[in-house]
Short mmCIF file of C-alpha atoms in Angstrom, two decimals:
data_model
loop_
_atom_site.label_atom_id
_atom_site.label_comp_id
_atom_site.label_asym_id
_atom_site.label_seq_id
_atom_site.Cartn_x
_atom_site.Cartn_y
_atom_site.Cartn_z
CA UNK A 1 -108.66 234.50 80.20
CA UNK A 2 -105.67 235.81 82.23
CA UNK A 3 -105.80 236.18 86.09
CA UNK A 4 -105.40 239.25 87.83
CA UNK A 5 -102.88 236.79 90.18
CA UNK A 6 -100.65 236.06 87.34
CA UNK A 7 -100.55 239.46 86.26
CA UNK A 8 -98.85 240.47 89.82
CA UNK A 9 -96.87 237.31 90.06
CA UNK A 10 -95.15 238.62 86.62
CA UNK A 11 -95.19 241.78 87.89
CA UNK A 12 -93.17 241.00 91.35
CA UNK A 13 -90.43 239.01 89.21
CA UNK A 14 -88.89 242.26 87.79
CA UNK A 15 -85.45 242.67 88.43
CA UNK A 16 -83.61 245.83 88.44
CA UNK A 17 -81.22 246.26 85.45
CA UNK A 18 -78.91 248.94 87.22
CA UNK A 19 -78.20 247.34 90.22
CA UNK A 20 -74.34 246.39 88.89
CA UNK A 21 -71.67 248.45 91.26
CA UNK A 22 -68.79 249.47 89.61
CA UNK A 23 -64.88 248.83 90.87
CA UNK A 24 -64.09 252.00 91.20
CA UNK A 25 -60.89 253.12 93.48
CA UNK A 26 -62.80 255.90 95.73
CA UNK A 27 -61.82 258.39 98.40
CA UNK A 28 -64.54 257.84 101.83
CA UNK A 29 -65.06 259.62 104.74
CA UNK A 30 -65.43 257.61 107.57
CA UNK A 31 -69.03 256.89 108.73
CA UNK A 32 -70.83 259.13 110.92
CA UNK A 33 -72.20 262.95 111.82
CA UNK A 34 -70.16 265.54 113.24
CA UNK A 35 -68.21 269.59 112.44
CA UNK A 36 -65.13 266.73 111.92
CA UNK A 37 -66.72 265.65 109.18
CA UNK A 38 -68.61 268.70 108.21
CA UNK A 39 -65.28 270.21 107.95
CA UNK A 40 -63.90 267.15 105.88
CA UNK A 41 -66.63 267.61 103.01
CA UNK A 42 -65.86 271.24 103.00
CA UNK A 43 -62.37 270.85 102.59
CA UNK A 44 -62.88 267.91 100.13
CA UNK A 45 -64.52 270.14 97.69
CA UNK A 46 -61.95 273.37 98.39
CA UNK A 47 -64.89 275.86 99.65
CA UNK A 48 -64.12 278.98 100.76
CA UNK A 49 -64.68 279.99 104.62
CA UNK A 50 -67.84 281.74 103.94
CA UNK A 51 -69.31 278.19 102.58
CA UNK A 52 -67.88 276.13 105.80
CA UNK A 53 -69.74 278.61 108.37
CA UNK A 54 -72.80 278.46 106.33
CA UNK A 55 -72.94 274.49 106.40
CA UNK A 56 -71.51 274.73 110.33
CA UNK A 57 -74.80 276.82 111.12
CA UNK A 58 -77.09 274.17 108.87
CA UNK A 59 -75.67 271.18 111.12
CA UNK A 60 -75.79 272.94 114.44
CA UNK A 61 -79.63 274.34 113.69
CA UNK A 62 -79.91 270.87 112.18
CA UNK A 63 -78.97 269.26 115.64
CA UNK A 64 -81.76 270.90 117.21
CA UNK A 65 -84.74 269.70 114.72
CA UNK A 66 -86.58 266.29 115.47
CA UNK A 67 -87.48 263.52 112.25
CA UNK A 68 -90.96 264.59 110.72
CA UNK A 69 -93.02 261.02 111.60
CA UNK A 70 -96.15 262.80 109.76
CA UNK A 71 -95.82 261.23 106.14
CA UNK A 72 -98.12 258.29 105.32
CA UNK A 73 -95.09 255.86 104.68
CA UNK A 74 -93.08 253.73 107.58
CA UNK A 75 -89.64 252.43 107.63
CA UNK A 76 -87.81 252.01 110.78
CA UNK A 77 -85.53 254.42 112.39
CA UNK A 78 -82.21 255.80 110.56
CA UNK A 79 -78.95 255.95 112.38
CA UNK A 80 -77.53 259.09 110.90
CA UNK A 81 -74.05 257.72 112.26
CA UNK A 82 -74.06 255.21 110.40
CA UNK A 83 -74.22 256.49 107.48
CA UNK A 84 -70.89 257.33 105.05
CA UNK A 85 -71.44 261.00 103.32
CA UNK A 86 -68.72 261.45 101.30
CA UNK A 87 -67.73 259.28 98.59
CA UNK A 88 -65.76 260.12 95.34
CA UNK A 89 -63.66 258.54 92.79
CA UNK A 90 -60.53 258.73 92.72
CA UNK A 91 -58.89 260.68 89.72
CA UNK A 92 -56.20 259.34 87.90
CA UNK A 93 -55.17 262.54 86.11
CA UNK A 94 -56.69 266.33 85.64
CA UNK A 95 -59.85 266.17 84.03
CA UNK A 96 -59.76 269.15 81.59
CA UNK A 97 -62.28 267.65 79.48
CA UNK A 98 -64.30 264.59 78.75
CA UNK A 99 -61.35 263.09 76.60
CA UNK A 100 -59.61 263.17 80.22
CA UNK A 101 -62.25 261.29 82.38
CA UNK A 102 -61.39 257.69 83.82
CA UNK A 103 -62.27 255.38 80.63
CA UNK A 104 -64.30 253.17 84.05
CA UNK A 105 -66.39 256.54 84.64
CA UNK A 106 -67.22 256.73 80.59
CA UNK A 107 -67.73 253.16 80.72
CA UNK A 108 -70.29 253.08 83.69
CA UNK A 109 -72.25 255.98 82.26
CA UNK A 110 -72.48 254.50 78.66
CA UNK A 111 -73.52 251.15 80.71
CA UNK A 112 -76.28 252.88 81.90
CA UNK A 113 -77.37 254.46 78.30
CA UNK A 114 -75.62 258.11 78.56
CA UNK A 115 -72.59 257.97 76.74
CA UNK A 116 -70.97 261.02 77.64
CA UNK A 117 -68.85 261.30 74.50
CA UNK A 118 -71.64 260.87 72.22
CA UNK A 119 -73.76 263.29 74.13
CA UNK A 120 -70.47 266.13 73.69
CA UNK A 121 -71.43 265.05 69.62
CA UNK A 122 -74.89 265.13 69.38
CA UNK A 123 -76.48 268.54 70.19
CA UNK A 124 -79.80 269.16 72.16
CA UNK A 125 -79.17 268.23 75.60
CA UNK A 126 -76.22 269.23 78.14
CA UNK A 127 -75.56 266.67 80.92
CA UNK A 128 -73.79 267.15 84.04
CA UNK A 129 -73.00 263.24 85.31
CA UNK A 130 -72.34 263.28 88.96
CA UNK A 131 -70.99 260.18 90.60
CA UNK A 132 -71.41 259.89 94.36
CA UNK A 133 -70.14 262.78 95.93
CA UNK A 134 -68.61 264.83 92.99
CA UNK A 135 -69.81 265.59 89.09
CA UNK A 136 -67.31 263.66 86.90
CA UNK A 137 -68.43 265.46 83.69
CA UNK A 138 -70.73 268.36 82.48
CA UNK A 139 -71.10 268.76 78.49
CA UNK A 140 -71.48 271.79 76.11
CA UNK A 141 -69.97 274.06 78.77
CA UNK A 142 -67.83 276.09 76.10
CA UNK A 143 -71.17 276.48 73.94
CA UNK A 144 -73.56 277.86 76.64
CA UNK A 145 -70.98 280.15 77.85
CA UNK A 146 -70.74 282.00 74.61
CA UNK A 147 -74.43 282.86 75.70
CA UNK A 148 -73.74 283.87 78.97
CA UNK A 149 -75.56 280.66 80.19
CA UNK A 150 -74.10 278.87 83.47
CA UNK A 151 -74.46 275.21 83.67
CA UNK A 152 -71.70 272.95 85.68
CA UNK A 153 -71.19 271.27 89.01
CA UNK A 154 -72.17 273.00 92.05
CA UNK A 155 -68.93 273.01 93.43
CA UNK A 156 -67.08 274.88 90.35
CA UNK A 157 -69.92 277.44 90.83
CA UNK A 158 -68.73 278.08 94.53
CA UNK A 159 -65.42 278.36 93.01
CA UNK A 160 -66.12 280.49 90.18
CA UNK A 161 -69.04 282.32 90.41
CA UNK A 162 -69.54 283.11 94.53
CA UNK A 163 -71.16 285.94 93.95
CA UNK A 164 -74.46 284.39 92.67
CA UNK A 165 -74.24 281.24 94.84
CA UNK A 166 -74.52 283.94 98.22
CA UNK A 167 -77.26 286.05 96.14
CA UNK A 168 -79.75 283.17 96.05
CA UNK A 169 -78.28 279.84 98.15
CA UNK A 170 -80.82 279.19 100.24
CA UNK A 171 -83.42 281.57 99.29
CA UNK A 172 -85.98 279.06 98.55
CA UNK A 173 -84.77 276.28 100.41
CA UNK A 174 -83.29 277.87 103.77
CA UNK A 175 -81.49 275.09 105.74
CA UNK A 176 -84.11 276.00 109.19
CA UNK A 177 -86.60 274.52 106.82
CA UNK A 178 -87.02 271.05 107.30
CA UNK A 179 -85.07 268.31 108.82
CA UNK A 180 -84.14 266.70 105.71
CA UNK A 181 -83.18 270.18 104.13
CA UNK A 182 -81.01 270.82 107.53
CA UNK A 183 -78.94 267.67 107.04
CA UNK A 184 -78.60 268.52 102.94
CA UNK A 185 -77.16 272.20 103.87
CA UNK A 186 -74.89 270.43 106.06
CA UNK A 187 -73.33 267.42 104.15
CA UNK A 188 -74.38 267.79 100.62
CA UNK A 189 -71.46 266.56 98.15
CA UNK A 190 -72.19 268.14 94.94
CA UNK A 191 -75.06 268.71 92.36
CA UNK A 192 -75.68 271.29 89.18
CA UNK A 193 -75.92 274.75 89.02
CA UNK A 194 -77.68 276.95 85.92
CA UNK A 195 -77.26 280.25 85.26
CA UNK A 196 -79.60 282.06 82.36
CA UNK A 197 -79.11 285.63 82.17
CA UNK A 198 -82.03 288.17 81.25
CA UNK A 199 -82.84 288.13 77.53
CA UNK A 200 -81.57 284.35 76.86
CA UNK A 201 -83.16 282.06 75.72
CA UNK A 202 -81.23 278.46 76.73
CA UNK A 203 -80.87 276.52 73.31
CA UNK A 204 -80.83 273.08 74.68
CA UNK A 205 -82.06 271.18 77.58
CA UNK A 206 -79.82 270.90 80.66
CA UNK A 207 -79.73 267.89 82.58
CA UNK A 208 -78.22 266.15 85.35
CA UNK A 209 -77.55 262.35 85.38
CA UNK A 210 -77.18 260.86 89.49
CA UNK A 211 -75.72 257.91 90.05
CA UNK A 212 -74.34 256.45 93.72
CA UNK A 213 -71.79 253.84 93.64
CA UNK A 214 -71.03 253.66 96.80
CA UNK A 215 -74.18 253.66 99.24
CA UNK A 216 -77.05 254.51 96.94
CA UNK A 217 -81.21 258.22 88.85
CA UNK A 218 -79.64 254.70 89.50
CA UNK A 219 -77.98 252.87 92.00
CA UNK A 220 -76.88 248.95 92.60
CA UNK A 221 -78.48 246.30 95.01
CA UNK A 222 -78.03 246.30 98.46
CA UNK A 223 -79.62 244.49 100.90
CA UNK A 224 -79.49 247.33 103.01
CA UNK A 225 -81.48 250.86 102.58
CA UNK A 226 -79.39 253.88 101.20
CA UNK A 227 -80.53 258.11 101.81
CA UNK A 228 -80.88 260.46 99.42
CA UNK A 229 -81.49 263.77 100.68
CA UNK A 230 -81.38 266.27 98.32
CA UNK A 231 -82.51 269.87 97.73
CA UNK A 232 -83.82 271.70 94.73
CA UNK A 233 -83.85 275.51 94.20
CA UNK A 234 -85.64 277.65 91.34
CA UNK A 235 -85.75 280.87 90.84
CA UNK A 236 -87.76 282.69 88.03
CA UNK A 237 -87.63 286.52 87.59
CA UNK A 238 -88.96 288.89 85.32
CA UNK A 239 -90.87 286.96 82.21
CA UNK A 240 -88.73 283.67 82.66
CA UNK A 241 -89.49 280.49 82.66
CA UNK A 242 -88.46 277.29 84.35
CA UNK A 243 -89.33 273.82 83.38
CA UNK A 244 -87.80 270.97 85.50
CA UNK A 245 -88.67 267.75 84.64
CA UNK A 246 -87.40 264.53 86.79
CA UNK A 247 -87.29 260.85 85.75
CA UNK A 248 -86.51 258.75 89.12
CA UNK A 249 -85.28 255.47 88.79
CA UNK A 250 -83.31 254.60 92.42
CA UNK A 251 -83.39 250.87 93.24
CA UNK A 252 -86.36 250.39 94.63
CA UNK A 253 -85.81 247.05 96.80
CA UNK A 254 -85.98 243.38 95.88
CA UNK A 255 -89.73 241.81 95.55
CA UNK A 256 -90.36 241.46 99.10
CA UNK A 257 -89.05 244.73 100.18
CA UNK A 258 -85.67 244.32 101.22
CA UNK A 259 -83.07 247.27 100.29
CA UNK A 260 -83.56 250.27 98.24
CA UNK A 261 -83.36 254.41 98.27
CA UNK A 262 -84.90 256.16 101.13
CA UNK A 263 -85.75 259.54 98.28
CA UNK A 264 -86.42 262.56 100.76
CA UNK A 265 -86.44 265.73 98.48
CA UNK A 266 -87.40 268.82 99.35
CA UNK A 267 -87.64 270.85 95.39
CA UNK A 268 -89.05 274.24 95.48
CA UNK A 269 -89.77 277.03 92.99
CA UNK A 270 -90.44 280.65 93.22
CA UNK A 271 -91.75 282.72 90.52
CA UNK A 272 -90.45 286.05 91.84
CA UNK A 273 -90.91 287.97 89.04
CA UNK A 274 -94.05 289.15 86.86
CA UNK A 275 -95.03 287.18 84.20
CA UNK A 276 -92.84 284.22 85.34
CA UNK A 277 -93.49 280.57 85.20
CA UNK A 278 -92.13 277.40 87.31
CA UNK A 279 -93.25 273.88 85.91
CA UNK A 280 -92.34 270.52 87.19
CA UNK A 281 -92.92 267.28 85.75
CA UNK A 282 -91.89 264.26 87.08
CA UNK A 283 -92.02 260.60 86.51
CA UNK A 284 -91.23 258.32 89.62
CA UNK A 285 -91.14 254.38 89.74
CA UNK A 286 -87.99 253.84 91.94
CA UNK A 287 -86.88 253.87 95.45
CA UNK A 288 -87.87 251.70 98.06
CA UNK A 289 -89.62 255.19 99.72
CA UNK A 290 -90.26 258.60 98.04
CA UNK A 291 -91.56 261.46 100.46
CA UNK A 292 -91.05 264.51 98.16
CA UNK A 293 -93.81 267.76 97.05
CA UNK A 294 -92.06 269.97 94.45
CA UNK A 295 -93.99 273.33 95.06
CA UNK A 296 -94.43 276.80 93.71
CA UNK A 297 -94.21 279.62 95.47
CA UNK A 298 -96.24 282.28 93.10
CA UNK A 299 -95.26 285.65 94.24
CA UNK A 300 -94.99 287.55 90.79
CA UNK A 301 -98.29 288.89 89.71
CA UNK A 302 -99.37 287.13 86.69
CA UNK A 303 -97.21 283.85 87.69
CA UNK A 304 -97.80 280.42 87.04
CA UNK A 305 -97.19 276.57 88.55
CA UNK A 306 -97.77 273.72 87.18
CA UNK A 307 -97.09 270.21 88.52
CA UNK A 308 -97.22 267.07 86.46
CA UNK A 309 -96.79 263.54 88.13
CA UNK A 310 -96.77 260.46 87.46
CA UNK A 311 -95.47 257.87 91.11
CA UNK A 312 -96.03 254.18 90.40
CA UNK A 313 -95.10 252.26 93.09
CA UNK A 314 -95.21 247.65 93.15
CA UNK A 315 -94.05 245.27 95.42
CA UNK A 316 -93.63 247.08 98.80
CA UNK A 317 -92.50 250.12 97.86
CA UNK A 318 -94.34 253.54 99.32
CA UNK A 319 -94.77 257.40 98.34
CA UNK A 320 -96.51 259.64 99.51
CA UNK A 321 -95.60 262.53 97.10
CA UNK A 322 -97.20 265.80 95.64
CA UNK A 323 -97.15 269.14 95.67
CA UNK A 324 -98.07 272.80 97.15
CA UNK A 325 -99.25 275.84 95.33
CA UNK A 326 -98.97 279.42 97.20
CA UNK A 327 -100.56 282.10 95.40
CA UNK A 328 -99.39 285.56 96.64
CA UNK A 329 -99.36 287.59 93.51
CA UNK A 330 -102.43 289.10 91.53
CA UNK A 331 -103.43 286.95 88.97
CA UNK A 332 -101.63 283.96 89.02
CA UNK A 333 -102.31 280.43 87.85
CA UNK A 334 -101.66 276.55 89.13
CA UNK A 335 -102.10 273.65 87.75
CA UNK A 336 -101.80 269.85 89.18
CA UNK A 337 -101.85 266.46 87.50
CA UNK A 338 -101.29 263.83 89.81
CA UNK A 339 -101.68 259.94 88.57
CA UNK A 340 -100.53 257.78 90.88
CA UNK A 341 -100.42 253.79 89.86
CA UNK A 342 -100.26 250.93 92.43
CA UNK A 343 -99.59 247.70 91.71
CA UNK A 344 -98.12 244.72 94.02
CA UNK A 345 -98.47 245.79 97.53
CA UNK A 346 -97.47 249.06 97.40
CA UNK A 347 -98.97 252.33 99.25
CA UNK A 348 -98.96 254.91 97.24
CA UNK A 349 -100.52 258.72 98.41
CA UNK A 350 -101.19 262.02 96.85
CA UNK A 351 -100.78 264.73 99.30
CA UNK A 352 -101.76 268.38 98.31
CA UNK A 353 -101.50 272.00 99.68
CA UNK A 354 -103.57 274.92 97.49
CA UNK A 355 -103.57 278.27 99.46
CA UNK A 356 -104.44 281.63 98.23
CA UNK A 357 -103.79 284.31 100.04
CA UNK A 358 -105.87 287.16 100.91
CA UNK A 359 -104.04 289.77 98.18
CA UNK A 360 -104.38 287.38 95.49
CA UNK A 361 -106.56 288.87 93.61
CA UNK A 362 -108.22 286.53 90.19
CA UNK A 363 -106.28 283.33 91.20
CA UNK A 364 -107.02 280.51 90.20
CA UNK A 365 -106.22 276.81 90.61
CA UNK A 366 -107.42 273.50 88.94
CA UNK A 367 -106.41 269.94 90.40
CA UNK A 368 -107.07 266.57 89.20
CA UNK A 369 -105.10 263.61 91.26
CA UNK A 370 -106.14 260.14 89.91
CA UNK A 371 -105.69 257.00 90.91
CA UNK A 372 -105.25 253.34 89.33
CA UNK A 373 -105.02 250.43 91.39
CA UNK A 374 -103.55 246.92 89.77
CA UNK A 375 -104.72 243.81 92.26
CA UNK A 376 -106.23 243.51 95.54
CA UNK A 377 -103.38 244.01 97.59
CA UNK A 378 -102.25 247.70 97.21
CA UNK A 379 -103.47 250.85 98.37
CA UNK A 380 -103.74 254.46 97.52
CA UNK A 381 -104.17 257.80 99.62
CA UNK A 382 -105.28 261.08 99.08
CA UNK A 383 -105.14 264.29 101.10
CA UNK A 384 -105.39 267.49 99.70
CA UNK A 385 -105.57 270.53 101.59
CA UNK A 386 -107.33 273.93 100.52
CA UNK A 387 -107.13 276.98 101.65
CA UNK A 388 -108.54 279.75 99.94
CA UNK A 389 -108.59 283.39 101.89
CA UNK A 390 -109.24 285.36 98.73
CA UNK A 391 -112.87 285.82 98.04
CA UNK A 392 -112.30 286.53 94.44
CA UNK A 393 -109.87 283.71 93.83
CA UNK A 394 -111.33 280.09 91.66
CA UNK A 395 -110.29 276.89 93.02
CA UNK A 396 -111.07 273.43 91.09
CA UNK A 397 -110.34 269.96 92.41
CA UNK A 398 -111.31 266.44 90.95
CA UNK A 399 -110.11 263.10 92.21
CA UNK A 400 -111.12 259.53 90.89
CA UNK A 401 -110.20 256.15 91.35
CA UNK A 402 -110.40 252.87 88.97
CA UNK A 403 -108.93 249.54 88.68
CA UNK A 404 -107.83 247.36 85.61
CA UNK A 405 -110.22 244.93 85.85
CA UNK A 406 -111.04 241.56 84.14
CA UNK A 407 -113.02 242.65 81.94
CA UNK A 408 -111.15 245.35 80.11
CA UNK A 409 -108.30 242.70 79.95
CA UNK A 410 -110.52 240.16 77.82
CA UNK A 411 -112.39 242.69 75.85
CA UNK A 412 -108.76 243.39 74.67
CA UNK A 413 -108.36 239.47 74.62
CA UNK A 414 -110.69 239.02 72.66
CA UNK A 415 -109.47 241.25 69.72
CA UNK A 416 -106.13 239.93 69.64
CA UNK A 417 -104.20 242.07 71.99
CA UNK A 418 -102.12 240.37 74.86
CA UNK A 419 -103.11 241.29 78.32
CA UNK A 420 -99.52 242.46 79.08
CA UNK A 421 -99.69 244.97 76.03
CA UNK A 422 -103.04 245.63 77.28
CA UNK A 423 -102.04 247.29 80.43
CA UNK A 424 -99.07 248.68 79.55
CA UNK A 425 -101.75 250.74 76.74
CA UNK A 426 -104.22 251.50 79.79
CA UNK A 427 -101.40 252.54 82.12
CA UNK A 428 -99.64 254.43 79.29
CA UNK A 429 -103.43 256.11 78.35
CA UNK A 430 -103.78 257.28 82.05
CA UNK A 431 -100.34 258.74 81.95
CA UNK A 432 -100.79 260.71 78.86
CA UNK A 433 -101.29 263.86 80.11
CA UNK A 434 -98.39 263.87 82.03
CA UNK A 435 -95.90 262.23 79.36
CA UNK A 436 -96.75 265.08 76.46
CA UNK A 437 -95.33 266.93 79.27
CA UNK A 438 -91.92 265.92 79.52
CA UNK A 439 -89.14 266.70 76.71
CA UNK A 440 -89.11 263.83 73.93
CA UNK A 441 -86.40 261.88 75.05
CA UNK A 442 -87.48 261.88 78.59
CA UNK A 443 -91.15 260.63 77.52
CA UNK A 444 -89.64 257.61 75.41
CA UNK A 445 -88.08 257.12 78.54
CA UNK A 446 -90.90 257.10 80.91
CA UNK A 447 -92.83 254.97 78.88
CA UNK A 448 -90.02 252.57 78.72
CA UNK A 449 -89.94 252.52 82.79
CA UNK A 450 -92.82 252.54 83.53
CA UNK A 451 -94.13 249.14 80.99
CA UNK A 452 -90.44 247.84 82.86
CA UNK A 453 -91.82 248.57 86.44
CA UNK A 454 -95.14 246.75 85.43
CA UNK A 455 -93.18 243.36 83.77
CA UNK A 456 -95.70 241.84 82.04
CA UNK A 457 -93.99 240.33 79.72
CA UNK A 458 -94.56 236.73 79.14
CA UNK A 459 -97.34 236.65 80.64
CA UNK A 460 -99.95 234.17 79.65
CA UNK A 461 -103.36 232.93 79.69
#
């Protein structure tokens, strides 16, 4: 019979297959946090005035805010001088399309299992790769434009289409609030921007690939912890419908906890209109840290949320991730699967908000956060938070909490399954309902990371 000891001694002896860096000849700002700098990034990416004052107020409102010390993860203090926030490669000729990107660029993506080329071939998904501080490629522009469908780099959207980057930038998301959103407003580099106009329907799935080169979903090894700070915006009007689904796979540290991504998102949704619909699913297993709660803000009347999560955290790594769900509108509907997995030592918490407001009339909410625990030495957390000021609202909430145990592994044993295989089908089987979730290629995916995150291959008894 297999130990529960061995099983996290395999475990711990992952190593993380995306931790090469790539020689790449790259234009840096020099460290630190200042309007200098500000200034730099603006002018980097060509903005227009309008842009630089609206970053200059995020930094200077940003300068006032203190670091949130609430979440139920420690690391110690960041020096936000010390930190370089611009990086981008170099180009070695005008990019006009994906036949003129750096054959190093096409080589590091199809490294990593996204080869751009192939992906401009083979339809069903749109990717826009962005590389450190700038996107180096975004695929089947041409084709969604004929719809009237937006999808490329943030920065050609300020360029191109200003009118509907004032309409809604920071709508959601306003830089006052939160710290982390502050310094985003201020510094961000780049990131994708989607466009579907009333009456479309977008024929493929749009996605966006991050990778950092430079300081650190992938990013190489360091010894030394990397930021990512970044800010999510959705907006669903009349009868639309958003689904956003995340796979995050930042290095996550070496076994004993040295290195890895700080990940502190802020990802928000409204579902402004009637009869609109914002859905996230997400499947995390990197980064050293991950303090992130995509949310829905229901204001439409007959609007729904859903959140589906899966945060599986080994070794030392932490989260405390969830979600919030703000029913304004009449009639509207939320729903939250949380399953977080611990394995190693890691700390791993669900944190909730529900809250109906008085006006809400018929709401109605149903949460289930579970919890698996692998070994003796990790933990898991869970705060939820309910607030419910409409009498005529529903609210559901279940939590549970189980381990893999000897037992199950040698009843499997005993009928010829491995114990690695074992888990990996008990860890996929609590999972389920958040994999049929996610789009097919993303769930082959998940599955993929998540039996990787494990290890427990080789393995024996």
């Amino acid at each position: 019979m297999v130990s529960k000891s061995v099983i996290q001694e395999q475990m711990a002896k992952q190593e993380y297959k995306y931790g090469f860096v790539s020689d790449l000849d790259e234009d840096t700002a020099p460290k630190g946090l200042n309007e200098d700098i500000v200034r730099l990034i603006s002018r980097k990416k060509k903005e227009p005035d309008w842009f630089l004052e609206w970053r200059l107020r995020a930094y200077r409102h940003w300068l006032t805010m203190k670091e949130p010390k609430w979440s139920n993860v420690t690391y110690p203090p960041i020096n936000y001088q010390d930190i370089i926030y611009y990086a981008a490669p170099k180009p070695k000729k005008p990019v006009n399309s994906l036949d003129d990107v750096d054959p190093e660029i096409r080589n590091l993506y199809a490294k990593l299992g996204i080869p751009l080329q192939e992906q401009e071939r083979l339809a069903g998904v749109a990717v826009d790769a962005v590389l450190d501080s700038v996107s180096v490629a975004t695929t089947f522009k041409d084709r969604l434009a004929e719809l009237g469908i937006i999808f490329c780099s943030f920065s050609e959207a300020v360029q191109e289409h200003p009118d509907l980057v004032r309409k809604y930038l920071g709508t959601v998301v306003p830089f006052n609030d939160n710290f982390f959103a502050g310094l985003n407003s201020a510094v961000f580099s780049d990131g994708s921007f989607a466009y579907v106009p009333q009456g479309v329907r977008c024929p493929m799935e749009l996605s966006t690939y991050f990778r950092i080169n430079l300081e650190g979903c992938t990013a190489p090894i360091r010894d030394t912890n990397q930021l990512h700070a970044a800010v999510v915006e959705l907006i669903a009007l009349d009868n639309a419908e958003i689904k956003y689904s995340t796979i995050q796979n930042w290095y996550p540290g070496d076994k004993n906890g040295k290195g890895g991504i700080y990940n502190f998102v802020t990802k928000r949704g409204k579902a402004l209109g009637a009869n609109s619909k914002v859905s996230w699913t997400q499947v995390e297993t990197g980064s050293a840290i991950t303090w992130k709660y995509p949310s829905c803000i229901l204001q439409g009347d007959n609007s729904v949320g859903e959140f589906y999560s899966v945060a599986l955290v080994n070794n030392y790594q932490q989260a405390d991730t969830g979600t919030k769900m703000l029913h304004i509108g009449k009639n509207t509907r939320s729903t939250i699967i949380s399953k977080g997995i611990s394995a190693g030592y890691g700390r791993n918490t669900y944190r909730g908000r529900v809250q109906i407001h008085k006006g809400a009339t018929n709401a109605r909410n149903y949460s289930q956060c579970d919890s698996l625990l692998i070994g003796s030495t990790c933990a898991a957390f869970t705060f939820p938070d309910i607030q419910v000021q409409e009498p005529t609202a529903q609210m559901e909430h279940e939590a549970s909490t189980s381990k893999i145990g000897e037992e199950q592994l040698f009843y499997c044993q005993a009928r010829g399954i491995t114990p690695e295989d074992a888990t990996n089908m008990i860890v996929n089987g609590f999972c389920k309902q958040v994999f049929l979730k996610l789009p097919m290629e993303f769930a082959v995916e998940a599955q993929k990371l998540i039996g990787v995150s494990l290890n427990l291959e080789g393995t024996v008894g």
